[in-house]
């Protein structure tokens, strides 16, 4: 009984040695099965691919410390004549109110995020060539990012949002230019009040038969609905136009629908667009026009825009990283 126990113990010892690397000595039974250790991966195969480092072409935006005015308890009054409000008055009220807040808005295919007074902003739209345009402003500089043959290029210009001449920028960013072109010519009747996206808005409508030239066609009818919040900000516009065009196939009637939406007023953070951080190997060129010509002051910015989109702010602006926030106001 004792002998059997010793034999079993010896087998266990030998088996253990084989499991970690072969026989303990040369006297091991050659018929004893051995275990081949699995191949251990090399350190190289365990490494993950290193991501390509990126270079950001503009700084971030500091938090905005201005306190926006509170939302009024009662809706701001709008000039009314014979029960109607002129579209120009709706546009003026919108621009004056929105300039006090951070905001995020959409004009057809254009996206804008801005701090109060457009001190910093991010703009993405399209040109007449249907190419994406990225404009970013922060810390007194406005940047425009554009693709070039072998990488990207950034054009920079000084930017003074507190200059009286910066009105052009504010009108483009707040949508004043877009609204004036679409609703400025009409008179609107208030048809009620409702809740839109959790916000109380006044509903104004205009619908009539007209005969005016619009682009290459003649407008036959216009149906326009405008939603205005208590501050006087135009929160949403839907305009549908029936146009008559003379084509090679004869007279054709088409319908165009354009929309404008201010998604948020107050509490909006402006961040540097991702497009402004590019892989290091890409060729990046940067140009700085005459430093004495501050954007929005001495010279009028050249603007290009696709039909139905907002005017592109700035002459040669590019991207910057922004992270300004304003206090939420609803």
mmCIF file with all atom_site columns, N, CA and C in Angstrom, residues 221-276:
data_model
loop_
_atom_site.group_PDB
_atom_site.id
_atom_site.type_symbol
_atom_site.label_atom_id
_atom_site.label_alt_id
_atom_site.label_comp_id
_atom_site.label_asym_id
_atom_site.label_entity_id
_atom_site.label_seq_id
_atom_site.pdbx_PDB_ins_code
_atom_site.Cartn_x
_atom_site.Cartn_y
_atom_site.Cartn_z
_atom_site.occupancy
_atom_site.B_iso_or_equiv
_atom_site.pdbx_formal_charge
_atom_site.auth_seq_id
_atom_site.auth_comp_id
_atom_site.auth_asym_id
_atom_site.auth_atom_id
_atom_site.pdbx_PDB_model_num
ATOM 1   N N  . UNK A 1 221 ? -47.745 81.894 -56.098 1.00 0.00 ? 221 UNK A N  1
ATOM 2   C CA . UNK A 1 221 ? -48.337 81.902 -54.757 1.00 0.00 ? 221 UNK A CA 1
ATOM 3   C C  . UNK A 1 221 ? -47.232 81.781 -53.713 1.00 0.00 ? 221 UNK A C  1
ATOM 4   N N  . UNK A 1 222 ? -47.506 82.319 -52.542 1.00 0.00 ? 222 UNK A N  1
ATOM 5   C CA . UNK A 1 222 ? -46.590 82.196 -51.409 1.00 0.00 ? 222 UNK A CA 1
ATOM 6   C C  . UNK A 1 222 ? -47.410 81.866 -50.165 1.00 0.00 ? 222 UNK A C  1
ATOM 7   N N  . UNK A 1 223 ? -47.014 80.819 -49.454 1.00 0.00 ? 223 UNK A N  1
ATOM 8   C CA . UNK A 1 223 ? -47.607 80.489 -48.164 1.00 0.00 ? 223 UNK A CA 1
ATOM 9   C C  . UNK A 1 223 ? -46.491 80.482 -47.141 1.00 0.00 ? 223 UNK A C  1
ATOM 10  N N  . UNK A 1 224 ? -46.583 81.362 -46.159 1.00 0.00 ? 224 UNK A N  1
ATOM 11  C CA . UNK A 1 224 ? -45.491 81.554 -45.215 1.00 0.00 ? 224 UNK A CA 1
ATOM 12  C C  . UNK A 1 224 ? -46.021 81.530 -43.788 1.00 0.00 ? 224 UNK A C  1
ATOM 13  N N  . UNK A 1 225 ? -45.380 80.724 -42.941 1.00 0.00 ? 225 UNK A N  1
ATOM 14  C CA . UNK A 1 225 ? -45.730 80.644 -41.521 1.00 0.00 ? 225 UNK A CA 1
ATOM 15  C C  . UNK A 1 225 ? -44.502 80.996 -40.686 1.00 0.00 ? 225 UNK A C  1
ATOM 16  N N  . UNK A 1 226 ? -44.678 81.894 -39.714 1.00 0.00 ? 226 UNK A N  1
ATOM 17  C CA . UNK A 1 226 ? -43.576 82.371 -38.884 1.00 0.00 ? 226 UNK A CA 1
ATOM 18  C C  . UNK A 1 226 ? -43.944 82.180 -37.414 1.00 0.00 ? 226 UNK A C  1
ATOM 19  N N  . UNK A 1 227 ? -43.068 81.539 -36.647 1.00 0.00 ? 227 UNK A N  1
ATOM 20  C CA . UNK A 1 227 ? -43.277 81.341 -35.215 1.00 0.00 ? 227 UNK A CA 1
ATOM 21  C C  . UNK A 1 227 ? -42.314 82.243 -34.447 1.00 0.00 ? 227 UNK A C  1
ATOM 22  N N  . UNK A 1 228 ? -42.848 83.040 -33.527 1.00 0.00 ? 228 UNK A N  1
ATOM 23  C CA . UNK A 1 228 ? -42.055 84.024 -32.787 1.00 0.00 ? 228 UNK A CA 1
ATOM 24  C C  . UNK A 1 228 ? -42.224 83.779 -31.298 1.00 0.00 ? 228 UNK A C  1
ATOM 25  N N  . UNK A 1 229 ? -41.095 83.695 -30.552 1.00 0.00 ? 229 UNK A N  1
ATOM 26  C CA . UNK A 1 229 ? -41.201 83.441 -29.117 1.00 0.00 ? 229 UNK A CA 1
ATOM 27  C C  . UNK A 1 229 ? -41.418 84.745 -28.345 1.00 0.00 ? 229 UNK A C  1
ATOM 28  N N  . UNK A 1 230 ? -41.454 84.640 -27.020 1.00 0.00 ? 230 UNK A N  1
ATOM 29  C CA . UNK A 1 230 ? -41.759 85.817 -26.189 1.00 0.00 ? 230 UNK A CA 1
ATOM 30  C C  . UNK A 1 230 ? -40.691 86.894 -26.271 1.00 0.00 ? 230 UNK A C  1
ATOM 31  N N  . UNK A 1 231 ? -39.458 86.516 -26.572 1.00 0.00 ? 231 UNK A N  1
ATOM 32  C CA . UNK A 1 231 ? -38.384 87.506 -26.692 1.00 0.00 ? 231 UNK A CA 1
ATOM 33  C C  . UNK A 1 231 ? -38.491 88.314 -27.976 1.00 0.00 ? 231 UNK A C  1
ATOM 34  N N  . UNK A 1 232 ? -39.192 87.746 -28.965 1.00 0.00 ? 232 UNK A N  1
ATOM 35  C CA . UNK A 1 232 ? -39.231 88.356 -30.284 1.00 0.00 ? 232 UNK A CA 1
ATOM 36  C C  . UNK A 1 232 ? -38.349 87.629 -31.279 1.00 0.00 ? 232 UNK A C  1
ATOM 37  N N  . UNK A 1 233 ? -37.765 86.502 -30.860 1.00 0.00 ? 233 UNK A N  1
ATOM 38  C CA . UNK A 1 233 ? -36.914 85.712 -31.746 1.00 0.00 ? 233 UNK A CA 1
ATOM 39  C C  . UNK A 1 233 ? -37.786 84.867 -32.676 1.00 0.00 ? 233 UNK A C  1
ATOM 40  N N  . UNK A 1 234 ? -37.494 84.909 -33.965 1.00 0.00 ? 234 UNK A N  1
ATOM 41  C CA . UNK A 1 234 ? -38.174 84.048 -34.925 1.00 0.00 ? 234 UNK A CA 1
ATOM 42  C C  . UNK A 1 234 ? -37.600 82.646 -34.745 1.00 0.00 ? 234 UNK A C  1
ATOM 43  N N  . UNK A 1 235 ? -38.399 81.728 -34.223 1.00 0.00 ? 235 UNK A N  1
ATOM 44  C CA . UNK A 1 235 ? -37.910 80.386 -33.944 1.00 0.00 ? 235 UNK A CA 1
ATOM 45  C C  . UNK A 1 235 ? -38.046 79.446 -35.137 1.00 0.00 ? 235 UNK A C  1
ATOM 46  N N  . UNK A 1 236 ? -39.020 79.698 -36.004 1.00 0.00 ? 236 UNK A N  1
ATOM 47  C CA . UNK A 1 236 ? -39.186 78.800 -37.148 1.00 0.00 ? 236 UNK A CA 1
ATOM 48  C C  . UNK A 1 236 ? -39.935 79.509 -38.271 1.00 0.00 ? 236 UNK A C  1
ATOM 49  N N  . UNK A 1 237 ? -39.491 79.240 -39.490 1.00 0.00 ? 237 UNK A N  1
ATOM 50  C CA . UNK A 1 237 ? -40.175 79.742 -40.685 1.00 0.00 ? 237 UNK A CA 1
ATOM 51  C C  . UNK A 1 237 ? -40.321 78.582 -41.664 1.00 0.00 ? 237 UNK A C  1
ATOM 52  N N  . UNK A 1 238 ? -41.502 78.476 -42.224 1.00 0.00 ? 238 UNK A N  1
ATOM 53  C CA . UNK A 1 238 ? -41.714 77.550 -43.344 1.00 0.00 ? 238 UNK A CA 1
ATOM 54  C C  . UNK A 1 238 ? -42.375 78.336 -44.465 1.00 0.00 ? 238 UNK A C  1
ATOM 55  N N  . UNK A 1 239 ? -41.687 78.406 -45.576 1.00 0.00 ? 239 UNK A N  1
ATOM 56  C CA . UNK A 1 239 ? -42.231 79.161 -46.698 1.00 0.00 ? 239 UNK A CA 1
ATOM 57  C C  . UNK A 1 239 ? -42.310 78.270 -47.942 1.00 0.00 ? 239 UNK A C  1
ATOM 58  N N  . UNK A 1 240 ? -43.491 78.203 -48.498 1.00 0.00 ? 240 UNK A N  1
ATOM 59  C CA . UNK A 1 240 ? -43.729 77.398 -49.702 1.00 0.00 ? 240 UNK A CA 1
ATOM 60  C C  . UNK A 1 240 ? -44.139 78.317 -50.842 1.00 0.00 ? 240 UNK A C  1
ATOM 61  N N  . UNK A 1 241 ? -43.423 78.209 -51.946 1.00 0.00 ? 241 UNK A N  1
ATOM 62  C CA . UNK A 1 241 ? -43.700 79.062 -53.097 1.00 0.00 ? 241 UNK A CA 1
ATOM 63  C C  . UNK A 1 241 ? -43.960 78.201 -54.327 1.00 0.00 ? 241 UNK A C  1
ATOM 64  N N  . UNK A 1 242 ? -44.973 78.610 -55.072 1.00 0.00 ? 242 UNK A N  1
ATOM 65  C CA . UNK A 1 242 ? -45.226 77.991 -56.377 1.00 0.00 ? 242 UNK A CA 1
ATOM 66  C C  . UNK A 1 242 ? -44.654 78.908 -57.439 1.00 0.00 ? 242 UNK A C  1
ATOM 67  N N  . UNK A 1 243 ? -43.732 78.380 -58.224 1.00 0.00 ? 243 UNK A N  1
ATOM 68  C CA . UNK A 1 243 ? -43.050 79.174 -59.236 1.00 0.00 ? 243 UNK A CA 1
ATOM 69  C C  . UNK A 1 243 ? -43.421 78.691 -60.635 1.00 0.00 ? 243 UNK A C  1
ATOM 70  N N  . UNK A 1 244 ? -43.476 79.631 -61.545 1.00 0.00 ? 244 UNK A N  1
ATOM 71  C CA . UNK A 1 244 ? -43.726 79.320 -62.947 1.00 0.00 ? 244 UNK A CA 1
ATOM 72  C C  . UNK A 1 244 ? -42.474 79.656 -63.741 1.00 0.00 ? 244 UNK A C  1
ATOM 73  N N  . UNK A 1 245 ? -41.962 78.662 -64.446 1.00 0.00 ? 245 UNK A N  1
ATOM 74  C CA . UNK A 1 245 ? -40.740 78.858 -65.219 1.00 0.00 ? 245 UNK A CA 1
ATOM 75  C C  . UNK A 1 245 ? -40.969 78.495 -66.678 1.00 0.00 ? 245 UNK A C  1
ATOM 76  N N  . UNK A 1 246 ? -40.317 79.242 -67.532 1.00 0.00 ? 246 UNK A N  1
ATOM 77  C CA . UNK A 1 246 ? -40.387 78.985 -68.975 1.00 0.00 ? 246 UNK A CA 1
ATOM 78  C C  . UNK A 1 246 ? -39.177 78.140 -69.343 1.00 0.00 ? 246 UNK A C  1
ATOM 79  N N  . UNK A 1 247 ? -39.390 76.856 -69.610 1.00 0.00 ? 247 UNK A N  1
ATOM 80  C CA . UNK A 1 247 ? -38.310 75.937 -69.936 1.00 0.00 ? 247 UNK A CA 1
ATOM 81  C C  . UNK A 1 247 ? -38.394 75.525 -71.408 1.00 0.00 ? 247 UNK A C  1
ATOM 82  N N  . UNK A 1 248 ? -37.410 74.742 -71.849 1.00 0.00 ? 248 UNK A N  1
ATOM 83  C CA . UNK A 1 248 ? -37.418 74.275 -73.244 1.00 0.00 ? 248 UNK A CA 1
ATOM 84  C C  . UNK A 1 248 ? -38.585 73.333 -73.505 1.00 0.00 ? 248 UNK A C  1
ATOM 85  N N  . UNK A 1 249 ? -39.144 72.792 -72.410 1.00 0.00 ? 249 UNK A N  1
ATOM 86  C CA . UNK A 1 249 ? -40.309 71.910 -72.548 1.00 0.00 ? 249 UNK A CA 1
ATOM 87  C C  . UNK A 1 249 ? -41.623 72.664 -72.381 1.00 0.00 ? 249 UNK A C  1
ATOM 88  N N  . UNK A 1 250 ? -41.546 73.988 -72.258 1.00 0.00 ? 250 UNK A N  1
ATOM 89  C CA . UNK A 1 250 ? -42.741 74.792 -72.083 1.00 0.00 ? 250 UNK A CA 1
ATOM 90  C C  . UNK A 1 250 ? -42.825 75.389 -70.691 1.00 0.00 ? 250 UNK A C  1
ATOM 91  N N  . UNK A 1 251 ? -44.002 75.907 -70.341 1.00 0.00 ? 251 UNK A N  1
ATOM 92  C CA . UNK A 1 251 ? -44.220 76.506 -69.029 1.00 0.00 ? 251 UNK A CA 1
ATOM 93  C C  . UNK A 1 251 ? -44.370 75.403 -67.990 1.00 0.00 ? 251 UNK A C  1
ATOM 94  N N  . UNK A 1 252 ? -43.557 75.493 -66.926 1.00 0.00 ? 252 UNK A N  1
ATOM 95  C CA . UNK A 1 252 ? -43.579 74.469 -65.879 1.00 0.00 ? 252 UNK A CA 1
ATOM 96  C C  . UNK A 1 252 ? -43.765 75.138 -64.531 1.00 0.00 ? 252 UNK A C  1
ATOM 97  N N  . UNK A 1 253 ? -44.679 74.589 -63.736 1.00 0.00 ? 253 UNK A N  1
ATOM 98  C CA . UNK A 1 253 ? -44.884 75.065 -62.366 1.00 0.00 ? 253 UNK A CA 1
ATOM 99  C C  . UNK A 1 253 ? -44.146 74.136 -61.393 1.00 0.00 ? 253 UNK A C  1
ATOM 100 N N  . UNK A 1 254 ? -43.394 74.726 -60.500 1.00 0.00 ? 254 UNK A N  1
ATOM 101 C CA . UNK A 1 254 ? -42.669 73.945 -59.493 1.00 0.00 ? 254 UNK A CA 1
ATOM 102 C C  . UNK A 1 254 ? -42.951 74.514 -58.108 1.00 0.00 ? 254 UNK A C  1
ATOM 103 N N  . UNK A 1 255 ? -42.725 73.709 -57.087 1.00 0.00 ? 255 UNK A N  1
ATOM 104 C CA . UNK A 1 255 ? -42.931 74.133 -55.701 1.00 0.00 ? 255 UNK A CA 1
ATOM 105 C C  . UNK A 1 255 ? -41.595 74.105 -54.966 1.00 0.00 ? 255 UNK A C  1
ATOM 106 N N  . UNK A 1 256 ? -41.295 75.193 -54.277 1.00 0.00 ? 256 UNK A N  1
ATOM 107 C CA . UNK A 1 256 ? -40.082 75.298 -53.473 1.00 0.00 ? 256 UNK A CA 1
ATOM 108 C C  . UNK A 1 256 ? -40.470 75.495 -52.007 1.00 0.00 ? 256 UNK A C  1
ATOM 109 N N  . UNK A 1 257 ? -39.817 74.758 -51.122 1.00 0.00 ? 257 UNK A N  1
ATOM 110 C CA . UNK A 1 257 ? -40.061 74.888 -49.682 1.00 0.00 ? 257 UNK A CA 1
ATOM 111 C C  . UNK A 1 257 ? -38.736 75.218 -49.003 1.00 0.00 ? 257 UNK A C  1
ATOM 112 N N  . UNK A 1 258 ? -38.713 76.289 -48.234 1.00 0.00 ? 258 UNK A N  1
ATOM 113 C CA . UNK A 1 258 ? -37.528 76.689 -47.490 1.00 0.00 ? 258 UNK A CA 1
ATOM 114 C C  . UNK A 1 258 ? -37.875 76.786 -46.011 1.00 0.00 ? 258 UNK A C  1
ATOM 115 N N  . UNK A 1 259 ? -36.913 76.434 -45.164 1.00 0.00 ? 259 UNK A N  1
ATOM 116 C CA . UNK A 1 259 ? -37.152 76.459 -43.726 1.00 0.00 ? 259 UNK A CA 1
ATOM 117 C C  . UNK A 1 259 ? -35.996 77.133 -42.988 1.00 0.00 ? 259 UNK A C  1
ATOM 118 N N  . UNK A 1 260 ? -36.354 77.693 -41.859 1.00 0.00 ? 260 UNK A N  1
ATOM 119 C CA . UNK A 1 260 ? -35.396 78.355 -40.963 1.00 0.00 ? 260 UNK A CA 1
ATOM 120 C C  . UNK A 1 260 ? -35.792 77.964 -39.550 1.00 0.00 ? 260 UNK A C  1
ATOM 121 N N  . UNK A 1 261 ? -34.825 77.545 -38.728 1.00 0.00 ? 261 UNK A N  1
ATOM 122 C CA . UNK A 1 261 ? -35.148 77.099 -37.377 1.00 0.00 ? 261 UNK A CA 1
ATOM 123 C C  . UNK A 1 261 ? -34.058 77.524 -36.394 1.00 0.00 ? 261 UNK A C  1
ATOM 124 N N  . UNK A 1 262 ? -34.449 78.183 -35.341 1.00 0.00 ? 262 UNK A N  1
ATOM 125 C CA . UNK A 1 262 ? -33.545 78.450 -34.217 1.00 0.00 ? 262 UNK A CA 1
ATOM 126 C C  . UNK A 1 262 ? -33.820 77.361 -33.184 1.00 0.00 ? 262 UNK A C  1
ATOM 127 N N  . UNK A 1 263 ? -32.940 76.383 -33.132 1.00 0.00 ? 263 UNK A N  1
ATOM 128 C CA . UNK A 1 263 ? -33.162 75.233 -32.257 1.00 0.00 ? 263 UNK A CA 1
ATOM 129 C C  . UNK A 1 263 ? -33.054 75.583 -30.783 1.00 0.00 ? 263 UNK A C  1
ATOM 130 N N  . UNK A 1 264 ? -32.061 76.436 -30.440 1.00 0.00 ? 264 UNK A N  1
ATOM 131 C CA . UNK A 1 264 ? -31.845 76.764 -29.037 1.00 0.00 ? 264 UNK A CA 1
ATOM 132 C C  . UNK A 1 264 ? -31.464 78.221 -28.892 1.00 0.00 ? 264 UNK A C  1
ATOM 133 N N  . UNK A 1 265 ? -31.946 78.811 -27.819 1.00 0.00 ? 265 UNK A N  1
ATOM 134 C CA . UNK A 1 265 ? -31.583 80.184 -27.466 1.00 0.00 ? 265 UNK A CA 1
ATOM 135 C C  . UNK A 1 265 ? -31.080 80.155 -26.031 1.00 0.00 ? 265 UNK A C  1
ATOM 136 N N  . UNK A 1 266 ? -29.808 80.515 -25.819 1.00 0.00 ? 266 UNK A N  1
ATOM 137 C CA . UNK A 1 266 ? -29.213 80.461 -24.487 1.00 0.00 ? 266 UNK A CA 1
ATOM 138 C C  . UNK A 1 266 ? -28.672 79.082 -24.166 1.00 0.00 ? 266 UNK A C  1
ATOM 139 N N  . UNK A 1 267 ? -27.584 79.048 -23.392 1.00 0.00 ? 267 UNK A N  1
ATOM 140 C CA . UNK A 1 267 ? -27.019 77.769 -22.978 1.00 0.00 ? 267 UNK A CA 1
ATOM 141 C C  . UNK A 1 267 ? -26.344 76.987 -24.081 1.00 0.00 ? 267 UNK A C  1
ATOM 142 N N  . UNK A 1 268 ? -25.954 77.644 -25.163 1.00 0.00 ? 268 UNK A N  1
ATOM 143 C CA . UNK A 1 268 ? -25.330 76.961 -26.296 1.00 0.00 ? 268 UNK A CA 1
ATOM 144 C C  . UNK A 1 268 ? -23.810 77.071 -26.198 1.00 0.00 ? 268 UNK A C  1
ATOM 145 N N  . UNK A 1 269 ? -23.128 75.957 -26.373 1.00 0.00 ? 269 UNK A N  1
ATOM 146 C CA . UNK A 1 269 ? -21.663 75.922 -26.351 1.00 0.00 ? 269 UNK A CA 1
ATOM 147 C C  . UNK A 1 269 ? -21.134 75.889 -27.778 1.00 0.00 ? 269 UNK A C  1
ATOM 148 N N  . UNK A 1 270 ? -20.164 76.723 -28.047 1.00 0.00 ? 270 UNK A N  1
ATOM 149 C CA . UNK A 1 270 ? -19.511 76.740 -29.355 1.00 0.00 ? 270 UNK A CA 1
ATOM 150 C C  . UNK A 1 270 ? -18.208 75.968 -29.249 1.00 0.00 ? 270 UNK A C  1
ATOM 151 N N  . UNK A 1 271 ? -18.050 74.975 -30.078 1.00 0.00 ? 271 UNK A N  1
ATOM 152 C CA . UNK A 1 271 ? -16.835 74.171 -30.078 1.00 0.00 ? 271 UNK A CA 1
ATOM 153 C C  . UNK A 1 271 ? -16.138 74.257 -31.434 1.00 0.00 ? 271 UNK A C  1
ATOM 154 N N  . UNK A 1 272 ? -14.859 73.993 -31.409 1.00 0.00 ? 272 UNK A N  1
ATOM 155 C CA . UNK A 1 272 ? -14.097 73.968 -32.665 1.00 0.00 ? 272 UNK A CA 1
ATOM 156 C C  . UNK A 1 272 ? -14.611 72.822 -33.532 1.00 0.00 ? 272 UNK A C  1
ATOM 157 N N  . UNK A 1 273 ? -14.959 73.085 -34.768 1.00 0.00 ? 273 UNK A N  1
ATOM 158 C CA . UNK A 1 273 ? -15.402 72.000 -35.651 1.00 0.00 ? 273 UNK A CA 1
ATOM 159 C C  . UNK A 1 273 ? -14.304 70.956 -35.831 1.00 0.00 ? 273 UNK A C  1
ATOM 160 N N  . UNK A 1 274 ? -14.705 69.705 -35.918 1.00 0.00 ? 274 UNK A N  1
ATOM 161 C CA . UNK A 1 274 ? -13.738 68.622 -36.077 1.00 0.00 ? 274 UNK A CA 1
ATOM 162 C C  . UNK A 1 274 ? -12.883 68.803 -37.327 1.00 0.00 ? 274 UNK A C  1
ATOM 163 N N  . UNK A 1 275 ? -13.441 69.448 -38.347 1.00 0.00 ? 275 UNK A N  1
ATOM 164 C CA . UNK A 1 275 ? -12.714 69.611 -39.604 1.00 0.00 ? 275 UNK A CA 1
ATOM 165 C C  . UNK A 1 275 ? -11.429 70.409 -39.425 1.00 0.00 ? 275 UNK A C  1
ATOM 166 N N  . UNK A 1 276 ? -11.297 71.161 -38.344 1.00 0.00 ? 276 UNK A N  1
ATOM 167 C CA . UNK A 1 276 ? -10.115 71.976 -38.145 1.00 0.00 ? 276 UNK A CA 1
ATOM 168 C C  . UNK A 1 276 ? -8.962  71.230 -37.479 1.00 0.00 ? 276 UNK A C  1
#
